[in-house]
């Protein structure tokens, strides 16, 4: 049953998409609060800069990811969360380049940026964006829509174009339906038509000045695919007793695997073909352990998990799943200490040629994921019981990794930089077992 994975042609690899959108509104009343002296913290390394910055960039993004993940989980405790921390951070960083004083400082802290120098911030993102500029697997696109009649400041525009590989386009936001259409079409095109209707026309008005959009689209095949014939209905536990049968994928292969006793969890590392991208699944040992795991992840570095991975034969069970997630992130940003950008005290005076008071009026993020045989699997009731004995018997006895209960996962670049983060808390007891019968999901 777990014999060789057949290398069949992939018609349904797994996809991830996210779209991020930030709308800046013109303020009718000018900020009145006195702005205290700025006090930026120079926290970048000067020696061995590129390398150090890259490591630091990843480390900080991982922390930001966990922070966002926890806030989102608190707000939507029952849902299968999926979002792109990188996408969110990129888009907000573009706005940061035009921010001044406390508005800038708040974003530096809240986003966990590597520096408070705009050039260095832009460079840190450029390294990642440039890596995937021509990638077939992962596509990242940034765009700025500017209200008709307004021009971006030269220096701001230069950073966006050269470092964020972005471009600007003028739109008449007063014609909100038309403007929303243009933005949505752009996002749809950049996500292989999987993210539709990102923005509602009602978000736009004659007061809108800038809309920053980031779209990310991932479509990859596993290095070790799951044999579709080994996918069977198996229980996925929603709690200690209740389970539903879901299409469980099975594979036995050499994978990076780690036991994480301090997290009361195990981790599995599933690489994607022709890339330095992989999926890291963190599975609580207990069927109901996800909330505690999420709590512990807040104070755990992603690198502490990945450095414990070792290659071993693993019997993997992972459910096929699909999730679409949409969220307005104002609340999350505020919880992370970024409040000023939404207030009348926001200072985005570095954006427009003719500065005027602006604030962020909406942050919309939409993401989509599909994991299948060319992607994921879980099952088997007591998969992890052999764990403590593994060291002794590993040569003959493969480790079991059964994602048959809620877990969390990240799609990572070079095992450290989280491009997507998500969780699977519940699954439909759908007839999805047969790949051709999933009529309840609108496949595109
Ligand atoms: C915004 O910041 C700039 C640059 O520090 C400053 O000159 C300007 O007065 C600030 N605007 C407001 C409204 O505080």
XYZ file of C-alpha atoms and ligand atoms in Angstrom:
458
model
C 0.000 0.000 0.000
C 2.862 2.374 0.694
C 4.985 1.084 -2.119
C 6.670 3.304 -4.643
C 4.990 6.550 -5.395
C 3.941 6.561 -8.980
C 5.216 9.456 -10.958
C 2.075 10.338 -12.763
C 1.423 13.615 -14.433
C 0.132 16.163 -12.005
C -3.149 17.596 -12.985
C -3.920 18.993 -9.574
C -0.836 20.139 -7.767
C -1.392 22.166 -4.709
C -1.965 25.838 -4.819
C -1.638 28.683 -2.479
C -2.741 32.151 -3.177
C -3.015 35.198 -1.167
C -3.873 38.694 -1.881
C -3.265 41.580 0.297
C -4.639 44.985 -0.019
C -4.210 48.168 1.830
C -6.327 51.192 1.167
C -5.189 54.629 2.119
C -7.773 57.281 2.514
C -7.461 60.970 2.385
C -8.348 62.578 5.686
C -10.699 65.459 5.743
C -9.428 66.774 9.043
C -5.747 67.328 9.552
C -3.889 65.610 12.376
C -3.640 67.807 15.400
C -1.535 65.780 17.801
C 1.992 67.053 18.302
C 4.541 64.630 16.961
C 7.303 63.846 19.455
C 10.840 63.387 18.248
C 11.356 60.131 16.426
C 13.653 57.614 18.022
C 14.439 54.858 15.570
C 16.314 51.842 16.808
C 19.226 50.962 14.556
C 18.962 47.216 14.797
C 20.603 46.049 11.611
C 23.993 44.413 11.349
C 26.745 46.288 9.652
C 29.197 43.498 9.094
C 28.531 40.687 6.709
C 25.394 42.550 5.946
C 23.603 40.641 3.249
C 23.880 37.261 4.855
C 23.133 38.527 8.312
C 20.236 40.588 7.044
C 18.741 37.640 5.261
C 18.844 35.487 8.366
C 17.512 38.310 10.455
C 14.808 39.068 7.906
C 13.587 35.474 8.039
C 13.765 35.347 11.804
C 11.699 38.485 12.142
C 9.191 37.429 9.530
C 8.720 34.157 11.407
C 7.949 36.069 14.585
C 5.553 38.352 12.734
C 3.882 35.269 11.238
C 3.274 33.698 14.606
C 1.948 36.959 15.993
C -0.489 37.372 13.127
C -1.414 33.711 13.231
C -2.259 33.898 16.913
C -4.356 37.015 16.526
C -6.198 35.581 13.555
C -6.757 32.302 15.401
C -8.227 34.141 18.357
C -10.624 35.979 16.077
C -11.555 32.920 14.046
C -11.018 29.985 16.389
C -13.064 27.520 14.388
C -11.791 28.202 10.910
C -9.028 26.750 8.852
C -6.743 29.717 8.767
C -4.420 30.384 5.875
C -2.617 33.593 5.102
C 0.636 34.842 3.704
C 2.685 36.617 6.354
C 5.219 37.508 3.694
C 2.547 39.049 1.520
C 1.104 41.034 4.400
C 4.512 42.191 5.498
C 5.542 43.156 1.969
C 2.492 45.255 1.363
C 2.703 46.981 4.708
C 6.418 47.580 4.160
C 5.609 49.374 0.910
C 3.369 51.680 2.896
C 6.084 52.019 5.520
C 8.446 53.531 2.951
C 6.154 56.506 2.684
C 5.514 56.785 6.416
C 7.191 59.241 8.746
C 7.912 59.657 12.419
C 5.842 57.567 14.831
C 3.798 56.088 12.022
C 7.022 54.689 10.607
C 8.320 53.578 13.993
C 5.125 51.763 14.797
C 5.292 49.877 11.530
C 8.981 49.047 12.024
C 8.194 47.508 15.375
C 4.864 45.930 14.518
C 6.061 44.360 11.293
C 9.418 43.450 12.768
C 11.402 45.097 10.007
C 15.174 44.600 9.917
C 15.951 48.277 9.916
C 14.397 51.690 10.248
C 16.203 52.949 7.195
C 13.937 52.935 4.152
C 16.687 51.841 1.760
C 17.651 48.930 3.969
C 14.042 47.906 4.431
C 13.493 47.922 0.694
C 16.686 45.936 0.091
C 15.696 43.259 2.566
C 12.485 42.614 0.639
C 14.196 42.874 -2.690
C 16.390 39.877 -1.923
C 13.357 37.646 -1.604
C 11.271 39.238 -4.352
C 14.155 39.004 -6.819
C 14.626 35.304 -6.038
C 11.155 34.574 -7.351
C 10.983 37.207 -10.051
C 11.077 34.599 -12.795
C 9.784 31.620 -10.820
C 7.166 29.370 -12.323
C 6.245 27.966 -8.933
C 5.876 31.023 -6.810
C 4.686 34.323 -8.156
C 4.683 37.481 -6.123
C 3.330 40.706 -7.487
C 3.003 44.160 -6.032
C 1.119 47.103 -7.319
C 0.134 50.565 -6.255
C -3.002 52.241 -7.463
C -2.981 55.991 -7.096
C -5.910 58.342 -7.273
C -6.212 60.091 -10.601
C -4.503 63.448 -10.546
C -1.999 62.475 -7.823
C 1.614 61.522 -8.365
C 3.888 59.470 -6.197
C 6.983 61.126 -4.858
C 10.029 60.329 -6.930
C 12.033 58.657 -4.144
C 9.058 56.611 -2.961
C 8.254 55.464 -6.474
C 11.886 54.576 -7.130
C 12.078 52.255 -4.129
C 8.827 50.589 -5.055
C 9.775 50.055 -8.669
C 13.374 49.014 -8.207
C 13.229 47.117 -4.944
C 9.645 45.922 -4.662
C 9.380 45.286 -8.408
C 6.130 47.158 -8.245
C 4.508 49.698 -10.473
C 2.004 52.460 -10.076
C -1.180 53.085 -11.975
C -3.606 55.950 -11.730
C -7.233 55.163 -11.063
C -10.286 57.226 -10.397
C -11.429 55.827 -7.052
C -14.525 58.010 -7.208
C -15.726 55.648 -9.918
C -15.562 52.943 -7.293
C -17.136 50.074 -9.218
C -14.840 50.554 -12.149
C -11.800 51.043 -9.926
C -12.596 47.915 -7.901
C -12.940 45.988 -11.136
C -9.522 47.076 -12.319
C -7.912 46.131 -9.015
C -9.732 42.816 -8.821
C -8.799 41.908 -12.339
C -5.184 42.615 -11.610
C -5.281 40.433 -8.485
C -7.152 37.682 -10.260
C -4.676 37.602 -13.097
C -1.713 37.467 -10.720
C -3.187 34.558 -8.760
C -4.063 32.353 -11.671
C -7.737 33.336 -11.301
C -8.017 31.876 -7.813
C -8.466 35.091 -5.887
C -11.532 36.868 -7.127
C -13.338 39.949 -5.884
C -10.573 40.971 -3.561
C -11.988 44.403 -3.022
C -15.555 45.510 -2.701
C -16.395 48.784 -4.475
C -17.729 50.141 -1.173
C -14.164 50.249 0.196
C -13.268 52.865 -2.399
C -14.441 56.436 -2.633
C -13.442 59.874 -3.834
C -11.407 60.118 -0.611
C -9.226 57.120 -1.429
C -5.732 58.074 -2.449
C -3.681 54.930 -2.590
C -4.395 51.248 -2.760
C -1.470 48.928 -2.242
C -1.968 45.395 -3.409
C 0.221 42.366 -3.072
C -0.645 39.058 -4.634
C 1.132 35.793 -4.155
C 0.508 32.567 -5.957
C 2.141 29.241 -5.357
C 1.689 26.040 -7.258
C 4.086 23.256 -6.508
C 4.517 19.527 -6.677
C 5.901 17.441 -3.855
C 9.281 15.857 -4.327
C 7.674 12.692 -2.922
C 4.156 12.531 -4.171
C 1.345 10.614 -2.574
C -0.047 7.784 -4.602
C -3.669 8.639 -5.332
C -4.514 4.935 -5.021
C -3.350 4.998 -1.416
C -5.839 7.734 -0.502
C -8.686 6.333 1.587
C -11.435 7.628 3.820
C -9.977 7.673 7.308
C -10.938 9.435 10.512
C -9.865 12.980 11.261
C -10.436 13.769 14.932
C -12.132 17.034 15.741
C -11.657 16.321 19.447
C -10.885 13.286 21.609
C -13.965 11.379 20.569
C -15.584 12.839 17.485
C -14.140 12.085 14.134
C -15.198 12.330 10.547
C -13.974 10.367 7.613
C -11.875 12.409 5.238
C -9.748 11.510 2.243
C -6.466 10.597 3.855
C -3.348 10.461 1.750
C -0.572 8.009 2.542
C 3.080 7.910 1.720
C 6.185 6.275 3.144
C 9.389 8.070 2.296
C 12.469 9.740 3.685
C 11.524 13.102 5.110
C 12.871 15.611 7.547
C 11.247 14.786 10.863
C 11.584 16.165 14.375
C 10.298 15.428 17.818
C 9.530 18.553 19.758
C 8.889 17.488 23.356
C 8.944 21.083 24.572
C 6.056 21.804 22.224
C 4.428 18.422 22.842
C 4.434 18.020 19.070
C 6.275 16.580 16.090
C 7.257 18.226 12.828
C 7.460 16.971 9.283
C 9.192 18.671 6.395
C 7.782 18.017 2.917
C 9.873 19.542 0.131
C 8.591 20.770 -3.211
C 10.159 19.874 -6.475
C 12.550 22.186 -8.296
C 12.584 24.766 -5.586
C 13.851 25.657 -2.153
C 10.273 25.691 -0.904
C 8.771 23.194 1.469
C 5.889 22.618 3.794
C 6.565 22.318 7.477
C 3.773 20.633 9.388
C 3.673 20.909 13.152
C 1.401 18.324 14.665
C 0.441 18.319 18.346
C 0.863 14.950 20.052
C -2.575 15.283 21.557
C -5.703 15.328 19.439
C -6.825 18.489 21.171
C -3.368 20.006 21.482
C -3.499 22.679 18.786
C -4.470 25.625 21.029
C -1.649 24.819 23.489
C 0.770 24.349 20.617
C -0.218 27.716 19.175
C 0.412 29.289 22.554
C 3.882 27.709 22.795
C 4.767 28.695 19.240
C 4.557 32.321 20.289
C 7.814 31.961 22.126
C 9.475 29.468 19.787
C 11.697 30.384 16.877
C 10.895 28.657 13.628
C 14.604 27.898 13.313
C 14.540 26.044 16.640
C 12.103 23.658 15.016
C 13.775 23.288 11.652
C 17.234 22.714 13.106
C 15.898 19.623 14.874
C 14.758 18.008 11.650
C 16.605 14.861 10.660
C 16.097 12.631 7.642
C 14.349 9.383 8.377
C 11.822 7.031 6.890
C 8.374 8.308 7.788
C 4.951 6.783 7.307
C 2.890 9.867 6.606
C -0.838 10.328 6.800
C -2.124 13.688 5.756
C -5.649 14.729 4.743
C -6.348 16.296 1.421
C -7.682 19.724 2.053
C -8.658 22.993 0.545
C -9.178 26.259 2.313
C -10.045 29.764 1.375
C -9.593 32.464 3.904
C -10.452 36.096 3.816
C -9.928 38.656 6.468
C -9.898 42.341 7.140
C -6.771 42.865 9.207
C -7.250 46.241 10.854
C -7.991 44.575 14.154
C -4.953 42.307 13.942
C -2.642 45.211 13.137
C -4.012 47.176 16.050
C -3.455 44.238 18.389
C 0.151 44.135 17.200
C 0.613 47.759 18.183
C 0.054 49.366 14.791
C -2.774 51.763 15.536
C -1.543 55.063 14.252
C -1.812 54.136 10.577
C -5.593 53.981 10.992
C -5.865 57.200 12.920
C -5.964 60.850 12.058
C -2.422 61.037 13.409
C -1.028 58.877 10.663
C 1.835 60.436 8.773
C 2.273 59.145 5.235
C 3.783 62.349 3.966
C 6.487 60.489 2.030
C 4.143 59.072 -0.567
C 2.564 61.759 -2.654
C 4.144 64.590 -4.571
C 1.706 66.978 -2.944
C 1.396 65.575 0.582
C -1.926 65.510 2.280
C -3.210 63.778 5.372
C -3.870 60.121 4.743
C -4.686 57.072 6.784
C -5.251 53.407 6.128
C -8.915 52.609 5.779
C -8.808 48.873 5.131
C -6.452 45.949 4.993
C -7.876 43.065 3.096
C -6.178 39.735 2.856
C -7.394 36.750 0.960
C -5.669 33.416 0.625
C -6.395 30.061 -0.866
C -4.743 26.718 -0.478
C -5.226 23.283 -1.900
C -3.247 20.307 -0.744
C -3.574 16.992 -2.471
C -1.624 13.912 -3.485
C 0.865 16.108 -5.139
C 0.520 17.823 -1.721
C -0.612 16.297 1.657
C -2.109 13.518 3.804
C -3.125 12.407 7.314
C -4.859 9.573 9.242
C -4.330 6.584 11.542
C -5.524 6.775 15.071
C -2.461 6.420 17.224
C 0.290 7.265 14.819
C 2.777 8.660 17.226
C 2.962 5.962 19.894
C 6.264 4.576 18.649
C 7.996 7.885 19.064
C 10.056 7.247 22.147
C 11.459 4.057 20.775
C 12.389 5.423 17.434
C 16.053 6.087 18.076
C 16.696 2.431 18.712
C 14.577 0.906 16.001
C 14.733 3.540 13.304
C 16.675 1.392 10.866
C 13.858 -1.057 10.500
C 10.855 0.729 11.922
C 9.727 3.888 10.168
C 8.427 6.787 12.191
C 4.727 7.472 11.959
C 3.395 10.945 11.326
C -0.385 10.897 11.319
C -2.008 14.252 10.839
C -5.402 12.889 11.814
C -6.239 15.799 14.089
C -5.876 19.587 13.944
C -2.391 20.831 13.067
C -0.584 23.901 11.881
C 1.681 24.314 8.871
C 3.904 26.796 7.109
C 5.106 27.011 3.551
C 8.711 28.035 3.939
C 11.491 29.299 1.726
C 14.873 27.727 2.523
C 13.346 26.129 5.633
C 13.196 29.453 7.411
C 11.179 32.131 5.685
C 7.412 31.618 6.025
C 5.547 32.569 2.861
C 2.279 31.078 4.039
C 0.995 29.986 7.389
C -2.140 28.086 8.182
C -3.969 25.555 10.248
C -6.342 22.710 9.642
C -8.885 22.546 12.446
C -11.775 20.910 10.748
C -12.504 19.164 7.515
C -15.638 18.379 5.628
C -16.691 14.787 5.632
C -16.992 15.318 1.926
C -17.062 12.869 -0.886
C -13.765 14.368 -1.895
C -12.150 10.946 -1.679
C -12.831 10.568 -5.298
C -10.958 13.449 -6.878
C -13.499 13.903 -9.620
C -16.502 14.213 -7.365
C -15.673 17.336 -5.456
C -18.577 19.305 -6.792
C -19.009 21.124 -3.535
C -15.786 23.046 -4.134
C -15.617 25.466 -6.916
C -12.456 24.425 -8.628
C -11.089 26.813 -11.146
C 5.025 64.143 8.927
O 6.402 63.935 8.984
C 7.179 64.885 8.279
C 8.622 64.420 8.255
O 9.080 64.084 9.504
C 7.002 66.260 8.932
O 7.741 67.239 8.234
C 5.508 66.597 8.883
O 5.294 67.805 9.566
C 4.675 65.493 9.505
N 3.289 65.791 9.260
C 2.400 65.862 10.227
C 1.044 66.206 9.810
O 2.683 65.591 11.371
